[in-house]
CSV table of C-alpha atoms and ligand atoms in Angstrom, one decimal:
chain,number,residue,atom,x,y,z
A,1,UNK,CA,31.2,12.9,-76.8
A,2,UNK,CA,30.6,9.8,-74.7
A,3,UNK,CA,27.1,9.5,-72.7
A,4,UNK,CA,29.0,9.6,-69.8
A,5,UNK,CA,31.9,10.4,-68.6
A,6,UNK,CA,34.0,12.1,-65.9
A,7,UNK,CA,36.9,14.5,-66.4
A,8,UNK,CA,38.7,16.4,-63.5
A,9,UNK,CA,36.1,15.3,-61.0
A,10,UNK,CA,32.9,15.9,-62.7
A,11,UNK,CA,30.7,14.2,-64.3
A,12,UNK,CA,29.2,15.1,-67.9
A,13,UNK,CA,26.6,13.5,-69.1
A,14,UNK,CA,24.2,13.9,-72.7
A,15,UNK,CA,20.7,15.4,-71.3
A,16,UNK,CA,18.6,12.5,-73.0
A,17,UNK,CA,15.3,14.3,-71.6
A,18,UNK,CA,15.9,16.6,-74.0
A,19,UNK,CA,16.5,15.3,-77.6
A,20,UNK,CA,16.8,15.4,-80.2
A,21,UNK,CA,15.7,19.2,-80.1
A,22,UNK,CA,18.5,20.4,-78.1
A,23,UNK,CA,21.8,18.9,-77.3
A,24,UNK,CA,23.0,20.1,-73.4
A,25,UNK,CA,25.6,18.5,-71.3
A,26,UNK,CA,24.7,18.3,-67.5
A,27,UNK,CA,27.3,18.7,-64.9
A,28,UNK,CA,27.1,16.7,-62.1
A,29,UNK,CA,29.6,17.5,-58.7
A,30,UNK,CA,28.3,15.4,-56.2
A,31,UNK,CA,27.0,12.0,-55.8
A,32,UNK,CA,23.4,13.1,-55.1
A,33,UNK,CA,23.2,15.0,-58.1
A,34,UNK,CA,24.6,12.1,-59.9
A,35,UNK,CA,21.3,10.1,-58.2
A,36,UNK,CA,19.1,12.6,-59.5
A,37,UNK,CA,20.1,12.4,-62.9
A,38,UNK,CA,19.3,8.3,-63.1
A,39,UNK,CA,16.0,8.8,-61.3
A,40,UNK,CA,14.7,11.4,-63.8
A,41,UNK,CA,16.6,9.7,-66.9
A,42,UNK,CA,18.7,12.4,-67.4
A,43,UNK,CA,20.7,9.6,-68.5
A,44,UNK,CA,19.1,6.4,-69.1
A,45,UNK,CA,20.0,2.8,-70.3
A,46,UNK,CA,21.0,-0.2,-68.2
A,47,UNK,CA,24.5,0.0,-69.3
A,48,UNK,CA,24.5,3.6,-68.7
A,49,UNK,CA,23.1,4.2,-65.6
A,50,UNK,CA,25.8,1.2,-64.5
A,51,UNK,CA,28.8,3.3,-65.4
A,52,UNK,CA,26.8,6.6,-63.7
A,53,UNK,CA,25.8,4.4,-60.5
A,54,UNK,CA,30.0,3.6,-60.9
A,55,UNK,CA,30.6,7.3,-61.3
A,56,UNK,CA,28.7,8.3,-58.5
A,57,UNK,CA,30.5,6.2,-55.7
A,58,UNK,CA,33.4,8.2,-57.5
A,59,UNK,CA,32.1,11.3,-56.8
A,60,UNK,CA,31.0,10.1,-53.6
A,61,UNK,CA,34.9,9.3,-52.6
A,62,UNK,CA,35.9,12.7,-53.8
A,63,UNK,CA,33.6,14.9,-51.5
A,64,UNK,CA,34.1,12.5,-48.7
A,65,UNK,CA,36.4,14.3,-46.1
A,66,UNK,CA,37.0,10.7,-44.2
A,67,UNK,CA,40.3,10.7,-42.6
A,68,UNK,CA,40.6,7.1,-43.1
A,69,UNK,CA,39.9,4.4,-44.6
A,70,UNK,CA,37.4,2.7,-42.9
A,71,UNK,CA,35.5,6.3,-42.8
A,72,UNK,CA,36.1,6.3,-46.3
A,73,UNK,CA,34.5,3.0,-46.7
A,74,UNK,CA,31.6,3.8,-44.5
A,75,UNK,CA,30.8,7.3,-46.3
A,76,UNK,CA,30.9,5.0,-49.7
A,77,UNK,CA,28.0,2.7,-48.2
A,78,UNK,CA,25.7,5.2,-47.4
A,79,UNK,CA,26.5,6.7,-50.9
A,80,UNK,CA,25.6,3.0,-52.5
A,81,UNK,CA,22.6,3.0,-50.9
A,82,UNK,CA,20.9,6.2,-52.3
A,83,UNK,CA,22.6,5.1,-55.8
A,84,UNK,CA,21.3,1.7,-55.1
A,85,UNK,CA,17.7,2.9,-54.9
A,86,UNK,CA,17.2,5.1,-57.8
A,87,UNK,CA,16.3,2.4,-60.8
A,88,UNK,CA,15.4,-0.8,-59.8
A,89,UNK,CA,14.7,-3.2,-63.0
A,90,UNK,CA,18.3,-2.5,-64.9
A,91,UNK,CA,20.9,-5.1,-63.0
A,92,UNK,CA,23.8,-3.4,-64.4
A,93,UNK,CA,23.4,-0.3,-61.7
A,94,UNK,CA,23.5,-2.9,-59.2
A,95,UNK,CA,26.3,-5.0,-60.6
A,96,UNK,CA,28.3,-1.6,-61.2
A,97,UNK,CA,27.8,-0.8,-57.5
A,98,UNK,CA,28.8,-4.1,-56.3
A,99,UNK,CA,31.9,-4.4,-58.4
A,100,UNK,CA,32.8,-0.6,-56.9
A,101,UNK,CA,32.5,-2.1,-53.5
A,102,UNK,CA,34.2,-5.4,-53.9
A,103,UNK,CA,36.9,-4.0,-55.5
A,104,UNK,CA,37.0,-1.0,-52.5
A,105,UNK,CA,36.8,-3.3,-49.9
A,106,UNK,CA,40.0,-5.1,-51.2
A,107,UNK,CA,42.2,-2.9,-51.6
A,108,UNK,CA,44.5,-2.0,-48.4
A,109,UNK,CA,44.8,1.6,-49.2
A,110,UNK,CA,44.6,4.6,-46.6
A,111,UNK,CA,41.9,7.3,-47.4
A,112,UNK,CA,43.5,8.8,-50.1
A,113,UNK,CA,44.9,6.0,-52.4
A,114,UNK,CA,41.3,4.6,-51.8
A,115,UNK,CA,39.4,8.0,-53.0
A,116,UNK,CA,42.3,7.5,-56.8
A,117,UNK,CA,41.4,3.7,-56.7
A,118,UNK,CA,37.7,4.3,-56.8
A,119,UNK,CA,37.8,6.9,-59.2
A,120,UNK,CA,40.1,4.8,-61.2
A,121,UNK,CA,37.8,1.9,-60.9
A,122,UNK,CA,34.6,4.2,-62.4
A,123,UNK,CA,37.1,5.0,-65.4
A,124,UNK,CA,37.6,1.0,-66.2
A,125,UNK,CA,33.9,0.2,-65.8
A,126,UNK,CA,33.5,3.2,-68.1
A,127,UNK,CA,36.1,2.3,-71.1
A,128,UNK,CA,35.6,-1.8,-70.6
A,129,UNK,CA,31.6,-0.8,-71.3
A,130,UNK,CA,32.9,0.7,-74.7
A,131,UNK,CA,34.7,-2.2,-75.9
A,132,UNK,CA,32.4,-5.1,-74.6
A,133,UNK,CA,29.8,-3.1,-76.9
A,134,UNK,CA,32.3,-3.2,-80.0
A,135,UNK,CA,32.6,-7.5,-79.2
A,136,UNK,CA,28.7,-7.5,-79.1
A,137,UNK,CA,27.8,-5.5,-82.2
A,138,UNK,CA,30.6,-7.6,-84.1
A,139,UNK,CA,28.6,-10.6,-82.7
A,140,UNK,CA,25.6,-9.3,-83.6
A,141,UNK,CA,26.1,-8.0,-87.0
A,142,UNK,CA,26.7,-11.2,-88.1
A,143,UNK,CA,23.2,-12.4,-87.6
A,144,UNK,CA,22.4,-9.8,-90.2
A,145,UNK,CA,22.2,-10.7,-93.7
A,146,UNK,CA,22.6,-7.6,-96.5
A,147,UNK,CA,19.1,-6.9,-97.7
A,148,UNK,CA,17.6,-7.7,-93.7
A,149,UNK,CA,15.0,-4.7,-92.6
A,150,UNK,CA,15.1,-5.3,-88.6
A,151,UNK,CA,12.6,-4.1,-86.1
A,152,UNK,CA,14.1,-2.3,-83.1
A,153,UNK,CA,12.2,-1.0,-79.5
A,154,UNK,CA,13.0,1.6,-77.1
A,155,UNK,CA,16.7,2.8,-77.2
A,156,UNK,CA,19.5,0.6,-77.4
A,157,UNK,CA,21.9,2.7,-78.9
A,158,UNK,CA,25.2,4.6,-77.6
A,159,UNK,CA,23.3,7.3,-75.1
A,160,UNK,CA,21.9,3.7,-73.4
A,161,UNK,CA,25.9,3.0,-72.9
A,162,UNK,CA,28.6,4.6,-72.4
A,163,UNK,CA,29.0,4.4,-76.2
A,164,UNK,CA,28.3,2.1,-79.4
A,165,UNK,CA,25.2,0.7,-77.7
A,166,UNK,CA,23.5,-2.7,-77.5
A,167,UNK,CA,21.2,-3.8,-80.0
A,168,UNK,CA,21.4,-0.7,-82.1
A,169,UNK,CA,25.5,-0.8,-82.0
A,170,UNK,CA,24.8,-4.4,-83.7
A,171,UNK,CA,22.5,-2.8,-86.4
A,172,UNK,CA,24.7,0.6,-86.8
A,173,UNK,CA,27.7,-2.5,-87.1
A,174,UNK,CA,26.2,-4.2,-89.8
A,175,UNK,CA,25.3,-0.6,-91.5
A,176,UNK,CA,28.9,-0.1,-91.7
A,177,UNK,CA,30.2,-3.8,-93.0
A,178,UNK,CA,28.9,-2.1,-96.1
A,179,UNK,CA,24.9,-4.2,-95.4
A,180,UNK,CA,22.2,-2.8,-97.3
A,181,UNK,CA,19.7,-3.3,-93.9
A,182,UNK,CA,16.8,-1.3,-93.4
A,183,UNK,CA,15.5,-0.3,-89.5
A,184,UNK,CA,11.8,-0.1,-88.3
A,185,UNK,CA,11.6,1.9,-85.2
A,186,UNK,CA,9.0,1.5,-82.7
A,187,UNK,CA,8.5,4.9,-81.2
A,188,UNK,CA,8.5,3.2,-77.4
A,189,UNK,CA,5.8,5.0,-75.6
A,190,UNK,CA,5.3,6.4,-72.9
A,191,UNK,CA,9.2,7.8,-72.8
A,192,UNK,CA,9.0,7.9,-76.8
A,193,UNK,CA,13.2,6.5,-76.1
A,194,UNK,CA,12.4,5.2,-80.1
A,195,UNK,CA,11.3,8.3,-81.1
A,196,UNK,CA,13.4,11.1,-79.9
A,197,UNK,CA,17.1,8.9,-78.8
A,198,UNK,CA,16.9,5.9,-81.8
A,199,UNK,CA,15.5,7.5,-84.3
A,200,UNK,CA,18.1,10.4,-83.7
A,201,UNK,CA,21.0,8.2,-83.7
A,202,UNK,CA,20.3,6.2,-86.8
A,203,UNK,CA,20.0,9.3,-88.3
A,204,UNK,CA,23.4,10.6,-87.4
A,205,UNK,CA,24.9,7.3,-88.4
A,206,UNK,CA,22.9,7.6,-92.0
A,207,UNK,CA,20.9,4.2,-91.5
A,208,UNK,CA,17.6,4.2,-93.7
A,209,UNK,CA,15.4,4.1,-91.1
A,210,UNK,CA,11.4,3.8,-90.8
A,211,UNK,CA,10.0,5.4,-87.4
A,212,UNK,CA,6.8,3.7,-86.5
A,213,UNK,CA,3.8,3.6,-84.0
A,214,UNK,CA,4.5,0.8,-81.7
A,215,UNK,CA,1.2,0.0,-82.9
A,216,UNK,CA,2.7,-0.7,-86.6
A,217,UNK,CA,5.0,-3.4,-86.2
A,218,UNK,CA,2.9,-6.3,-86.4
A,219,UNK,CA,1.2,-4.6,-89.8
A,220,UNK,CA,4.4,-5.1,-91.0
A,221,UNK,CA,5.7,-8.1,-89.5
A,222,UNK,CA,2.6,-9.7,-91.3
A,223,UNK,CA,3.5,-8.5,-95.1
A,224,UNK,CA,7.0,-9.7,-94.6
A,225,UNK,CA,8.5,-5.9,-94.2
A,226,UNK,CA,11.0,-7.2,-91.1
A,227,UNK,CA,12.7,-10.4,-90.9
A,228,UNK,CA,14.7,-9.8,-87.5
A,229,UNK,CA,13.9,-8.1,-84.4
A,230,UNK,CA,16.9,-6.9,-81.6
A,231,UNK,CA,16.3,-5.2,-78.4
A,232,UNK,CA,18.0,-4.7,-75.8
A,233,UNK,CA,17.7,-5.9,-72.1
A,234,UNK,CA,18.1,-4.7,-68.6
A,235,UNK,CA,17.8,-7.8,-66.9
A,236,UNK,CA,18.2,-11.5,-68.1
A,237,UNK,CA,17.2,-14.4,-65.5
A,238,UNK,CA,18.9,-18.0,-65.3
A,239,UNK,CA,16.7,-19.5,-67.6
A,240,UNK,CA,16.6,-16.5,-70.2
A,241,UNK,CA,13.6,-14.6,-69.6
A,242,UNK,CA,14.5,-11.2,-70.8
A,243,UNK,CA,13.4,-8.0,-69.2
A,244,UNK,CA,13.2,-5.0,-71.4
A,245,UNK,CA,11.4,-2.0,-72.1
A,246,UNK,CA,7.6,-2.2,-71.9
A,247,UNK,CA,6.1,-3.6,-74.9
A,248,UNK,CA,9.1,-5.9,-75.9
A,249,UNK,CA,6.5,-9.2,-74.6
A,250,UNK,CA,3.9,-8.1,-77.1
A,251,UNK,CA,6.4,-7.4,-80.1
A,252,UNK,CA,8.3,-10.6,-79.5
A,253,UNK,CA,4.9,-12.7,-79.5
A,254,UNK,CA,4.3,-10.7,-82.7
A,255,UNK,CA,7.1,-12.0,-83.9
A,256,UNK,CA,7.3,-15.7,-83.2
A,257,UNK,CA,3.5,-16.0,-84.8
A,258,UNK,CA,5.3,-14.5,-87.8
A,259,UNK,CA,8.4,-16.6,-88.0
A,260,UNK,CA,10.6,-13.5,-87.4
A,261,UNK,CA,13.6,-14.1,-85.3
A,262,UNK,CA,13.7,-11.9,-81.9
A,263,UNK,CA,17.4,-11.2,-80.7
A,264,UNK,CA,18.3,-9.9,-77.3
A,265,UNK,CA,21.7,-8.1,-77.0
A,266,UNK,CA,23.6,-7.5,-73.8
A,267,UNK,CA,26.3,-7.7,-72.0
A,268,UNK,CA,27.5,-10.8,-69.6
A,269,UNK,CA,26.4,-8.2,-66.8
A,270,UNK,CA,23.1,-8.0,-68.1
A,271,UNK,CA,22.6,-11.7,-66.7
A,272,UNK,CA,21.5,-12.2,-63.4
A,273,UNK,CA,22.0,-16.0,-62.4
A,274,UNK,CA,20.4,-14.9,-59.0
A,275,UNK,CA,17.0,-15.3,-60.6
A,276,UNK,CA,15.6,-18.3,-61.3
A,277,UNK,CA,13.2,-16.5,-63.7
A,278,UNK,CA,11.9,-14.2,-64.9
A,279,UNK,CA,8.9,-13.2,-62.4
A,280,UNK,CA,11.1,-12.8,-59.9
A,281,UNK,CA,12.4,-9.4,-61.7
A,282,UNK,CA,11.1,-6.3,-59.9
A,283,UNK,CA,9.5,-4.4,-62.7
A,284,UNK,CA,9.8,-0.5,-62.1
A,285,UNK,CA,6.3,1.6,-62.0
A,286,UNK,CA,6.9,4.9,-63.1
A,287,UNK,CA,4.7,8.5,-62.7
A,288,UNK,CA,1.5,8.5,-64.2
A,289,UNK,CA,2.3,11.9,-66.4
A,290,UNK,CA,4.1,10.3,-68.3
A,291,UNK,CA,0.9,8.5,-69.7
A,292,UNK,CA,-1.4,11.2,-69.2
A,293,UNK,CA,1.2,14.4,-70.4
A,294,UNK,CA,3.4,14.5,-73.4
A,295,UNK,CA,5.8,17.3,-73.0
A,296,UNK,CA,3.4,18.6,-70.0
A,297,UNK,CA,0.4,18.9,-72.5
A,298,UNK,CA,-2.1,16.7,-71.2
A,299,UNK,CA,-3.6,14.5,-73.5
A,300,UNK,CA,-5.8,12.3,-70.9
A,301,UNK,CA,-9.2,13.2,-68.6
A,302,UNK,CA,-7.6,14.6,-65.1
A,303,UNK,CA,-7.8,12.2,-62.5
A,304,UNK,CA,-8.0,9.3,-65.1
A,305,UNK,CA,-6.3,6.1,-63.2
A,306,UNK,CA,-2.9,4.9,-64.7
A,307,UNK,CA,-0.9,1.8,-65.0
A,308,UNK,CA,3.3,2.4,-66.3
A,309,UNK,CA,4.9,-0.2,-66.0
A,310,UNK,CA,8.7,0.7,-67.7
A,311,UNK,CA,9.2,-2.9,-68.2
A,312,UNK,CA,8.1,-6.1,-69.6
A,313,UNK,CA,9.3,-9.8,-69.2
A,314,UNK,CA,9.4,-11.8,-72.9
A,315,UNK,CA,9.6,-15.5,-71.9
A,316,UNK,CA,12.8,-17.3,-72.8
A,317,UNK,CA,10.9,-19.2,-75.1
A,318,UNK,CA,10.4,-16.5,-77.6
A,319,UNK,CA,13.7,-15.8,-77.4
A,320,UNK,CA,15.9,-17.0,-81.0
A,321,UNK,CA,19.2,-16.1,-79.1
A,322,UNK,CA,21.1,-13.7,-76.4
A,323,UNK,CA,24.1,-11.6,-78.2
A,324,UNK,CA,26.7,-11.2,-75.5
A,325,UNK,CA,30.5,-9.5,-76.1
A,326,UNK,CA,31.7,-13.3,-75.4
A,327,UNK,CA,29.7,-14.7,-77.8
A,328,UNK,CA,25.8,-15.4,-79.3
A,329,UNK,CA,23.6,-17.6,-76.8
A,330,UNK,CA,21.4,-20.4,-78.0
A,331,UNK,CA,18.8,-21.9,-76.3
A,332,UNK,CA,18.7,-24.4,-73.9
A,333,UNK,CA,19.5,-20.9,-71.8
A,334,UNK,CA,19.8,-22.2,-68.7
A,335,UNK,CA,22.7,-24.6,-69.7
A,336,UNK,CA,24.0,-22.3,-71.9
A,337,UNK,CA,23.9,-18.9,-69.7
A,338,UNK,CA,26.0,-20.6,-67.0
A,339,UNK,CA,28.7,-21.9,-69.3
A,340,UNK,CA,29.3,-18.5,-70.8
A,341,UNK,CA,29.3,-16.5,-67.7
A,342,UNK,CA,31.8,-18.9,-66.2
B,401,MRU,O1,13.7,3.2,-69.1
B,401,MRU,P1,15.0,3.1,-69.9
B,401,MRU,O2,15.0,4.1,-71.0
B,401,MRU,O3,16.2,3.2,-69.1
B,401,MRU,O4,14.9,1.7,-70.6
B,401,MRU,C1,16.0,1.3,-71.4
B,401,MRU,C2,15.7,0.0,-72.1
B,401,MRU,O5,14.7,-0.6,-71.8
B,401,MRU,C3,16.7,-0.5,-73.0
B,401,MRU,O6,16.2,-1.3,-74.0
B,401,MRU,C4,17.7,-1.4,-72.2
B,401,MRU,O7,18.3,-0.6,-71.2
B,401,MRU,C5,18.6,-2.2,-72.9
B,401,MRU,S1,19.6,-1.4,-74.1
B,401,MRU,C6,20.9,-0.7,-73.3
């Protein structure tokens, strides 16, 4: 099944707190639930909490009793605003709640043609996710060469979309354009997203794979073992700075000392031009036990102080080049971010 998706007015969505050791599909039935699940990463991904922060408004406009439109509209913002506030480094939650509102506020529909429309308008953001991931893994997969072993972080895969994924749908593209490639897979602590999600997926696909300690990767970036890295992103600034799971700054730095190219790959709504740079990003701290616990077993002094940040900034000038659905992005990436978001 999709990560997400929303079938006669409920959402279902792959439990990604709990694999790869069980597979279990959560129900969601109202909008606050919905919130829930993106806080705790029941369902996780910038892509995919955009298409559940989408979902949510839609579930939102079904419990609403509003009599009319305006009501409608009102009961919608106060719905935005809890969805809002649930992640805050991924802009695609923001962009997906933004686009639900435009597109509300436009319409001239009574109560009921506006509760369809937003529920309609969930179901586009949902199925245009799937094939702007298909135009970036064909974009991407060409920047593979049979014979390529590529270094991936965190989890970029379907379950971080609504399918086919970001940079792991480029490398599961290239796996199946017949490439011999081989994947190293940083495990991603303190989540483990490498360990339990991309490791998992490559596996169902049947792409040799290597899972490593994030540790590793420069051991083997050294003797030559990776010639490509791709991650993901959840937010891009104007001039390129690419925010991504923590530990993508150190493995890109890594990388440039080795002459290994670093990719990013994400969609055009990825890219926030509203950001100069890349500073300006508000980086998401996240609960301490998820440093000092793994799986509730504590494997750190009580009381020991903690730092998590989820995210990291790479600087744009480690950056090789930004795989978007409408095409790959070279540096200067100021110049060249505005031309291709139009
Ligand atoms: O904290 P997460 O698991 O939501 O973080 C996810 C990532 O950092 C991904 O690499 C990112 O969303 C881009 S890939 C869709």
């Amino acid at each position: 099944m999709r990560t997400i998706e929303m079938i006669d007015g409920v959402v279902k969505m792959i439990d990604q707190r709990k694999l790869p050791r069980q597979f279990e599909i959560v129900e969601c039935r109202d909008y606050r639930a919905l919130a829930d699940a993106i806080k705790d990463m029941t369902i996780r991904g910038a892509p995919a909490i955009g298409a559940a922060a989408a979902f949510g408004l839609a579930l939102a406009a079904r419990e609403s009793r509003a009599p009319t439109r305006d009501a409608l509209l009102r009961d919608l913002d106060a719905a935005e605003k809890i969805l809002r506030a649930t992640r805050p480094t991924a802009v695609n939650l923001m962009w997906a709640l933004d686009r639900m509102m435009r597109a509300a506020r436009a319409t001239n529909l009574d109560a009921d043609g506006l509760r369809d429309f937003v529920v309609a308008e969930a179901q586009q953001i949902a199925e245009e996710d799937v094939a702007i991931n298909r135009a970036m893994a064909r974009n991407g997969a060409a920047l593979i060469n049979d014979g390529d072993s590529v270094l991936t972080h965190c989890n970029a895969g379907p379950l971080a979309t609504v399918d086919v994924g970001t940079a792991l749908g480029v490398i599961i593209e290239a796996h199946k354009q017949g490439k011999k490639i081989h994947v190293f897979v940083d495990e991603t602590r303190p989540r483990l997203q490498g360990a339990r999600l991309t490791a998992w997926e490559l596996m169902q696909h049947g792409v040799p794979m290597t899972l490593i300690a994030d540790n590793a990767s420069g051991y083997y970036m050294r003797r030559g073992k990776i010639q490509k890295c791709f991650v993901g992103s959840d937010r891009v600034a104007a001039n390129g700075d690419v925010a991504n799971k923590i530990g993508t700054y150190k493995t890109a730095v890594v990388a440039r000392e080795n002459g290994i190219p670093f990719y990013a790959v994400m969609p055009t709504s990825t890219i926030d031009l509203t950001l100069a740079n890349g500073d300006l990003i508000e980086i998401e701290e996240r609960d301490a036990r998820e440093v000092t616990h793994i799986e509730g077993v504590p494997i750190a002094p009580e009381g020991v102080r903690v730092g998590n940040p989820a995210f990291d900034v790479t600087p744009h000038k480690y950056i090789t080049a930004l795989v978007t659905e409408r095409g790959v992005v070279v540096p200067p990436f100021a110049e060249n971010l505005r031309k291709i978001t139009g």
